[in-house]
PDB file of C-alpha atoms in Angstrom:
ATOM      1  CA  MET F   1      -0.741  33.919 -32.655  1.00 30.00           C
ATOM      2  CA  ILE F   2      -2.358  30.508 -32.778  1.00 35.00           C
ATOM      3  CA  ASP F   3      -3.355  28.867 -29.512  1.00 39.00           C
ATOM      4  CA  TYR F   4      -2.140  25.278 -29.641  1.00 41.00           C
ATOM      5  CA  SER F   5      -3.943  24.083 -26.522  1.00 44.00           C
ATOM      6  CA  ILE F   6      -5.650  20.742 -26.903  1.00 45.00           C
ATOM      7  CA  GLY F   7      -9.156  19.908 -25.819  1.00 45.00           C
ATOM      8  CA  GLU F   8     -11.628  21.914 -23.834  1.00 45.00           C
ATOM      9  CA  SER F   9     -10.252  24.080 -21.032  1.00 43.00           C
ATOM     10  CA  GLY F  10      -6.717  22.883 -21.743  1.00 49.00           C
ATOM     11  CA  ASP F  11      -7.397  19.298 -20.647  1.00 49.00           C
ATOM     12  CA  GLU F  12      -5.628  16.344 -22.238  1.00 51.00           C
ATOM     13  CA  THR F  13      -8.665  15.313 -24.279  1.00 56.00           C
ATOM     14  CA  VAL F  14      -7.824  15.363 -27.972  1.00 60.00           C
ATOM     15  CA  ASN F  15     -10.181  14.846 -30.851  1.00 68.00           C
ATOM     16  CA  PHE F  16     -10.275  14.741 -34.612  1.00 69.00           C
ATOM     17  CA  GLN F  17     -10.926  18.472 -34.930  1.00 77.00           C
ATOM     18  CA  ASP F  18      -8.034  19.383 -32.622  1.00 77.00           C
ATOM     19  CA  ILE F  19      -5.506  17.186 -34.396  1.00 79.00           C
ATOM     20  CA  SER F  20      -6.583  17.965 -37.953  1.00 81.00           C
ATOM     21  CA  THR F  21      -6.857  21.735 -37.438  1.00 83.00           C
ATOM     22  CA  LEU F  22      -3.525  22.096 -35.662  1.00 83.00           C
ATOM     23  CA  LEU F  23      -1.693  19.938 -38.184  1.00 84.00           C
ATOM     24  CA  GLN F  24      -3.132  21.890 -41.112  1.00 84.00           C
ATOM     25  CA  GLU F  25      -2.110  25.202 -39.491  1.00 85.00           C
ATOM     26  CA  LYS F  26       1.394  24.072 -38.562  1.00 84.00           C
ATOM     27  CA  LEU F  27       2.079  22.433 -41.946  1.00 87.00           C
ATOM     28  CA  ALA F  28       0.522  25.121 -44.166  1.00 85.00           C
ATOM     29  CA  SER F  29       3.840  26.839 -44.927  1.00 84.00           C
ATOM     30  CA  LEU F  30       5.602  23.715 -46.216  1.00 87.00           C
ATOM     31  CA  GLN F  31       6.467  23.538 -49.889  1.00 86.00           C
ATOM     32  CA  ILE F  32       5.199  20.021 -50.551  1.00 89.00           C
ATOM     33  CA  VAL F  33       3.891  19.007 -53.980  1.00 89.00           C
ATOM     34  CA  ASP F  34       1.534  16.123 -54.756  1.00 91.00           C
ATOM     35  CA  LYS F  35       1.982  14.113 -51.556  1.00 93.00           C
ATOM     36  CA  THR F  36      -0.441  12.380 -49.222  1.00 94.00           C
ATOM     37  CA  VAL F  37       0.251  11.769 -45.547  1.00 94.00           C
ATOM     38  CA  GLU F  38      -1.818   9.399 -43.430  1.00 94.00           C
ATOM     39  CA  ILE F  39      -2.289  10.530 -39.826  1.00 91.00           C
ATOM     40  CA  VAL F  40      -3.272   7.765 -37.407  1.00 92.00           C
ATOM     41  CA  TYR F  41      -4.261   8.655 -33.844  1.00 87.00           C
ATOM     42  CA  GLY F  42      -5.383   5.761 -31.713  1.00 83.00           C
ATOM     43  CA  GLU F  43      -7.723   3.709 -33.897  1.00 85.00           C
ATOM     44  CA  LYS F  44      -8.780   6.695 -36.032  1.00 86.00           C
ATOM     45  CA  PHE F  45      -7.151   8.217 -39.092  1.00 88.00           C
ATOM     46  CA  PHE F  46      -7.367  10.880 -41.782  1.00 90.00           C
ATOM     47  CA  TYR F  47      -5.234  12.085 -44.679  1.00 92.00           C
ATOM     48  CA  LEU F  48      -3.492  15.361 -45.406  1.00 90.00           C
ATOM     49  CA  VAL F  49      -3.203  15.864 -49.153  1.00 92.00           C
ATOM     50  CA  TRP F  50      -1.039  18.409 -50.956  1.00 91.00           C
ATOM     51  CA  GLN F  51      -2.113  18.784 -54.596  1.00 89.00           C
ATOM     52  CA  GLY F  52      -0.042  20.941 -56.916  1.00 83.00           C
ATOM     53  CA  GLU F  53       2.681  23.468 -56.312  1.00 84.00           C
ATOM     54  CA  GLY F  54       2.095  25.969 -53.515  1.00 80.00           C
ATOM     55  CA  SER F  55      -0.905  24.107 -52.131  1.00 83.00           C
ATOM     56  CA  LYS F  56      -1.844  23.881 -48.474  1.00 87.00           C
ATOM     57  CA  PRO F  57      -2.695  20.488 -46.969  1.00 89.00           C
ATOM     58  CA  ASN F  58      -6.321  19.494 -47.481  1.00 87.00           C
ATOM     59  CA  LEU F  59      -8.001  17.141 -45.063  1.00 87.00           C
ATOM     60  CA  GLN F  60      -9.596  14.031 -46.528  1.00 89.00           C
ATOM     61  CA  GLU F  61     -11.174  11.018 -44.889  1.00 89.00           C
ATOM     62  CA  LYS F  62     -10.629   8.752 -47.900  1.00 90.00           C
ATOM     63  CA  ILE F  63      -8.149   8.741 -50.748  1.00 90.00           C
ATOM     64  CA  GLU F  64      -7.435   6.809 -53.892  1.00 89.00           C
ATOM     65  CA  GLY F  65      -3.915   5.563 -54.387  1.00 89.00           C
ATOM     66  CA  GLU F  66      -0.878   5.362 -52.161  1.00 92.00           C
ATOM     67  CA  THR F  67       0.313   7.548 -49.319  1.00 95.00           C
ATOM     68  CA  ALA F  68       3.856   8.898 -49.256  1.00 96.00           C
ATOM     69  CA  LEU F  69       4.025   8.675 -45.474  1.00 96.00           C
ATOM     70  CA  SER F  70       2.048   7.232 -42.580  1.00 96.00           C
ATOM     71  CA  LEU F  71       2.438   8.690 -39.075  1.00 95.00           C
ATOM     72  CA  LYS F  72       0.937   6.826 -36.132  1.00 95.00           C
ATOM     73  CA  ALA F  73       0.757   7.864 -32.476  1.00 93.00           C
ATOM     74  CA  SER F  74      -1.700   7.673 -29.611  1.00 91.00           C
ATOM     75  CA  GLU F  75      -4.135  10.523 -29.091  1.00 86.00           C
ATOM     76  CA  ALA F  76      -2.219  11.651 -26.004  1.00 88.00           C
ATOM     77  CA  ASP F  77       1.106  11.595 -27.867  1.00 91.00           C
ATOM     78  CA  TRP F  78      -0.371  13.644 -30.743  1.00 88.00           C
ATOM     79  CA  ALA F  79      -1.539  16.171 -28.142  1.00 85.00           C
ATOM     80  CA  SER F  80       2.006  16.337 -26.738  1.00 89.00           C
ATOM     81  CA  LEU F  81       3.509  16.654 -30.222  1.00 89.00           C
ATOM     82  CA  LEU F  82       1.172  19.463 -31.254  1.00 85.00           C
ATOM     83  CA  THR F  83       1.611  21.468 -28.061  1.00 85.00           C
ATOM     84  CA  GLY F  84       5.408  21.171 -28.170  1.00 88.00           C
ATOM     85  CA  GLU F  85       5.668  19.063 -25.016  1.00 91.00           C
ATOM     86  CA  LEU F  86       7.184  16.248 -27.097  1.00 92.00           C
ATOM     87  CA  SER F  87       9.465  16.720 -30.085  1.00 93.00           C
ATOM     88  CA  PRO F  88       8.891  14.564 -33.171  1.00 93.00           C
ATOM     89  CA  GLN F  89      12.462  13.267 -32.924  1.00 93.00           C
ATOM     90  CA  MET F  90      12.092  12.200 -29.291  1.00 94.00           C
ATOM     91  CA  ALA F  91       8.689  10.653 -30.000  1.00 95.00           C
ATOM     92  CA  PHE F  92      10.212   8.594 -32.823  1.00 94.00           C
ATOM     93  CA  MET F  93      13.217   7.489 -30.770  1.00 95.00           C
ATOM     94  CA  ALA F  94      10.971   6.536 -27.840  1.00 96.00           C
ATOM     95  CA  GLY F  95       8.681   4.504 -30.092  1.00 96.00           C
ATOM     96  CA  LYS F  96       5.735   6.841 -29.483  1.00 96.00           C
ATOM     97  CA  LEU F  97       5.605   7.899 -33.139  1.00 95.00           C
ATOM     98  CA  GLN F  98       5.766   5.228 -35.808  1.00 96.00           C
ATOM     99  CA  LEU F  99       6.362   6.150 -39.408  1.00 95.00           C
ATOM    100  CA  THR F 100       6.247   4.277 -42.639  1.00 96.00           C
ATOM    101  CA  GLY F 101       7.279   5.668 -45.986  1.00 97.00           C
ATOM    102  CA  ASP F 102       9.221   8.748 -47.095  1.00 96.00           C
ATOM    103  CA  TYR F 103      11.668   9.647 -44.297  1.00 94.00           C
ATOM    104  CA  GLY F 104      12.677  12.854 -46.120  1.00 94.00           C
ATOM    105  CA  LEU F 105       9.067  14.016 -46.022  1.00 94.00           C
ATOM    106  CA  ALA F 106       8.888  13.016 -42.356  1.00 93.00           C
ATOM    107  CA  LEU F 107      11.871  15.300 -41.629  1.00 92.00           C
ATOM    108  CA  GLN F 108      10.125  18.202 -43.388  1.00 91.00           C
ATOM    109  CA  LEU F 109       7.014  17.664 -41.290  1.00 91.00           C
ATOM    110  CA  ALA F 110       9.053  17.332 -38.080  1.00 89.00           C
ATOM    111  CA  GLN F 111      10.740  20.699 -38.680  1.00 88.00           C
ATOM    112  CA  ALA F 112       7.339  22.363 -39.076  1.00 86.00           C
ATOM    113  CA  LEU F 113       6.029  20.837 -35.841  1.00 82.00           C
ATOM    114  CA  VAL F 114       8.778  22.214 -33.582  1.00 76.00           C
TER     115      VAL F 114
END
């Protein structure tokens, strides 16, 4: 069982390692081929890249080319999303999660996060 607590001692502090690790673990089972997703948290960002069939998402700080989807939320909202306190659908409807790009891919990711 994976512990999805965020930050040290369960506090609300979230960092790059927390967000990237939890997203990679939660999204590893998805069958996504040759897609790049930009993850923006606060003023920081990174990319999750699926290359080839059956691949797991690889973390990259820079990419060449276009992203299929960009997801943007505050650090606190990412913490809530990854711990299950906030559903992706509610975050989107409340304006806490902004997305640009492939909405079908966004739905796949949302199902893996709940």
